[in-house]
Short mmCIF file of C-alpha atoms in Angstrom, two decimals:
data_model
loop_
_atom_site.label_atom_id
_atom_site.label_comp_id
_atom_site.label_asym_id
_atom_site.label_seq_id
_atom_site.Cartn_x
_atom_site.Cartn_y
_atom_site.Cartn_z
CA MET X 9 26.31 -15.54 -22.72
CA ASP X 10 25.61 -13.27 -19.87
CA TYR X 11 23.65 -10.98 -22.47
CA VAL X 12 21.23 -13.76 -23.82
CA ILE X 13 20.21 -14.62 -20.01
CA PHE X 14 19.63 -11.09 -19.47
CA ILE X 15 17.64 -10.67 -22.39
CA LEU X 16 15.76 -13.31 -21.79
CA SER X 17 14.90 -12.79 -18.25
CA LEU X 18 13.81 -9.28 -19.76
CA ALA X 19 11.23 -11.13 -21.83
CA SER X 20 10.09 -12.94 -19.36
CA LEU X 21 9.82 -10.13 -16.63
CA ILE X 22 7.46 -8.22 -19.72
CA TRP X 23 5.41 -11.46 -20.62
CA GLY X 24 4.94 -11.94 -17.14
CA ALA X 25 4.31 -8.37 -15.82
CA ASP X 26 1.26 -8.21 -18.97
CA LEU X 27 -0.16 -11.79 -17.42
CA LEU X 28 -0.31 -10.10 -14.17
CA ILE X 29 -2.10 -6.95 -15.50
CA ALA X 30 -4.36 -8.95 -17.68
CA GLN X 31 -5.56 -11.23 -15.02
CA SER X 32 -5.57 -8.70 -12.50
CA GLU X 33 -8.21 -6.59 -14.70
CA ARG X 34 -10.45 -9.58 -14.85
CA ILE X 35 -10.24 -10.04 -11.01
CA ALA X 36 -11.21 -6.65 -10.85
CA LEU X 37 -14.42 -6.61 -13.52
CA ARG X 38 -15.50 -10.14 -11.81
CA PHE X 39 -15.61 -9.54 -8.21
CA ASN X 40 -16.63 -5.57 -8.99
CA ILE X 41 -13.39 -4.31 -7.22
CA SER X 42 -11.79 -1.02 -8.20
CA GLU X 43 -8.45 -1.04 -10.36
CA TYR X 44 -7.17 0.94 -8.20
CA VAL X 45 -7.51 -1.15 -5.44
CA ILE X 46 -5.96 -4.25 -7.48
CA GLY X 47 -3.23 -1.99 -8.55
CA ALA X 48 -2.31 -0.73 -5.20
CA THR X 49 -2.96 -4.58 -3.94
CA LEU X 50 -2.25 -7.64 -6.36
CA ILE X 51 0.10 -5.79 -9.02
CA ALA X 52 2.22 -3.82 -6.54
CA LEU X 53 2.58 -7.12 -4.39
CA GLY X 54 3.48 -9.01 -7.74
CA THR X 55 5.69 -6.51 -8.90
CA SER X 56 7.41 -6.31 -5.85
CA LEU X 57 8.00 -10.10 -5.16
CA PRO X 58 11.10 -10.13 -6.94
CA GLU X 59 12.87 -6.97 -4.98
CA MET X 60 11.78 -8.87 -2.00
CA ALA X 61 13.26 -12.06 -2.95
CA ALA X 62 16.71 -10.07 -3.61
CA SER X 63 16.53 -8.05 -0.59
CA VAL X 64 15.75 -11.24 1.81
CA ALA X 65 18.93 -13.19 -0.06
CA ALA X 66 20.92 -10.41 0.54
CA SER X 67 19.93 -10.33 4.17
CA LEU X 68 20.55 -13.84 4.57
CA GLY X 69 23.61 -13.58 2.90
CA GLY X 70 24.75 -11.32 5.29
CA LYS X 71 24.59 -8.33 3.33
CA PRO X 72 21.53 -6.47 5.05
CA GLU X 73 22.83 -2.74 3.51
CA ILE X 74 22.04 -3.97 0.13
CA ALA X 75 18.69 -5.11 0.94
CA VAL X 76 17.96 -1.48 2.71
CA SER X 77 19.90 0.27 -0.20
CA ASN X 78 17.57 -2.01 -2.73
CA VAL X 79 14.17 -0.53 -0.97
CA ILE X 80 15.60 2.89 -1.24
CA GLY X 81 16.79 2.58 -4.86
CA SER X 82 13.58 1.48 -6.10
CA ASN X 83 11.08 4.03 -4.03
CA ILE X 84 13.44 6.45 -6.04
CA LEU X 85 12.85 4.69 -9.50
CA ASN X 86 9.10 4.24 -8.89
CA ILE X 87 8.34 8.04 -7.93
CA THR X 88 10.88 9.49 -10.58
CA LEU X 89 11.32 7.19 -13.88
CA VAL X 90 7.98 5.16 -13.51
CA LEU X 91 5.95 7.91 -12.83
CA ALA X 92 7.48 10.46 -15.69
CA GLY X 93 7.06 7.48 -18.08
CA VAL X 94 3.37 7.07 -17.25
CA PHE X 95 2.80 10.90 -16.94
CA LEU X 96 4.57 10.97 -20.61
CA LEU X 97 2.88 8.04 -22.09
CA ALA X 98 -0.46 9.04 -20.81
CA LYS X 99 -0.43 12.76 -21.56
CA ARG X 100 -3.05 13.91 -19.09
CA ILE X 101 -3.89 12.57 -16.03
CA THR X 102 -6.47 14.18 -13.47
CA PRO X 103 -6.65 12.72 -10.39
CA HIS X 104 -9.51 13.23 -7.75
CA ARG X 105 -7.96 15.84 -5.36
CA ASP X 106 -9.59 14.50 -2.22
CA PHE X 107 -8.89 10.65 -2.91
CA PHE X 108 -4.88 11.44 -4.09
CA ALA X 109 -4.62 13.36 -0.85
CA LYS X 110 -5.49 10.58 1.37
CA ASP X 111 -3.69 8.00 -0.63
CA SER X 112 -0.41 10.46 -0.94
CA SER X 113 -0.25 10.38 2.68
CA TRP X 114 0.17 6.47 2.64
CA ALA X 115 3.16 6.52 0.45
CA LEU X 116 4.77 9.45 2.36
CA PHE X 117 4.02 7.75 5.96
CA PRO X 118 5.99 4.78 5.51
CA VAL X 119 8.93 6.78 4.32
CA LEU X 120 8.83 9.06 6.84
CA ILE X 121 8.75 6.41 9.62
CA PHE X 122 11.77 4.50 7.82
CA VAL X 123 13.35 7.89 8.11
CA VAL X 124 13.14 7.98 11.76
CA MET X 125 14.29 4.22 11.86
CA ALA X 126 17.43 4.90 9.99
CA LEU X 127 18.35 7.80 12.35
CA GLN X 128 18.14 5.73 15.36
CA GLY X 129 21.30 4.05 13.69
CA VAL X 130 19.74 0.50 14.07
CA PHE X 131 16.86 -1.53 12.57
CA ASP X 132 15.44 -4.14 14.76
CA ARG X 133 12.08 -6.89 14.50
CA VAL X 134 10.40 -4.20 16.08
CA ASP X 135 10.98 -1.96 13.27
CA GLY X 136 9.66 -5.02 11.02
CA ILE X 137 6.92 -5.31 12.59
CA LEU X 138 6.07 -1.81 13.04
CA LEU X 139 6.19 -1.38 8.82
CA LEU X 140 4.05 -4.72 8.78
CA LEU X 141 1.12 -3.17 10.89
CA ILE X 142 1.24 -0.16 8.45
CA MET X 143 1.07 -2.38 5.78
CA GLY X 144 -2.02 -4.53 7.06
CA ALA X 145 -3.29 -0.20 7.80
CA TYR X 146 -2.79 0.36 4.49
CA LEU X 147 -4.69 -2.56 3.31
CA LEU X 148 -7.61 -2.03 5.53
CA PHE X 149 -7.74 1.58 4.42
CA LEU X 150 -8.30 0.10 0.83
CA ARG X 151 -10.94 -2.05 2.04
CA ASN X 152 -12.79 0.44 3.54
CA SER X 153 -12.60 2.82 0.61
CA GLY X 154 -13.21 0.60 -1.98
CA ALA X 155 -16.79 1.79 -2.71
CA GLU X 156 -15.77 5.57 -2.82
CA ILE X 157 -12.71 4.37 -5.13
CA LEU X 158 -15.11 2.86 -7.48
CA ALA X 159 -17.51 5.82 -7.15
CA LEU X 160 -15.03 7.98 -8.26
CA GLU X 161 -13.56 5.80 -11.13
CA GLU X 162 -17.05 5.76 -12.40
CA GLU X 163 -17.41 9.56 -12.23
CA VAL X 164 -13.84 10.05 -14.34
CA ILE X 165 -15.49 7.43 -16.65
CA GLU X 166 -18.39 9.05 -17.48
CA GLU X 167 -16.50 12.81 -17.61
CA VAL X 168 -14.06 10.94 -20.29
CA GLU X 169 -17.11 9.87 -22.22
CA GLN X 170 -18.22 13.35 -22.34
CA ILE X 171 -14.93 14.31 -23.83
CA PRO X 172 -15.46 14.34 -27.86
CA PHE X 173 -12.99 11.86 -29.80
CA SER X 174 -11.88 9.95 -26.27
CA TRP X 175 -11.28 6.55 -27.10
#
């Protein structure tokens, strides 16, 4: 019975992910929002909600260590396994240097802050507020760099269209 529940849950998760991506793409096209911004906000939030629910449940259940280790494990998996899959399937990705340099620092900064917090030996509400402020700053960064991101995406599309046999 556990296997059946697992398979049904996995199928539901895959179906939901497909639906989330399709609807997010429609939103991006309708409101002329960069697909990158949609991916970094709506899709990231949607895929993180189950993880957030599990972490909140663990914390409320008196197991905050599970919540923290869930976040650490998820980060490691996203950077290694998920990106490995993307790179293997996409064959070749050529990111714009300036844009990814800025965005990569946003990915690294919360990790460094988390490490500093962990070295203190205690997590408290101030740490939570600080992390929420960092997330807010990242959302402002995305909003303010939206036009730049759209221009870069159009530039990449034009370059790809110049390549023979590109789909």
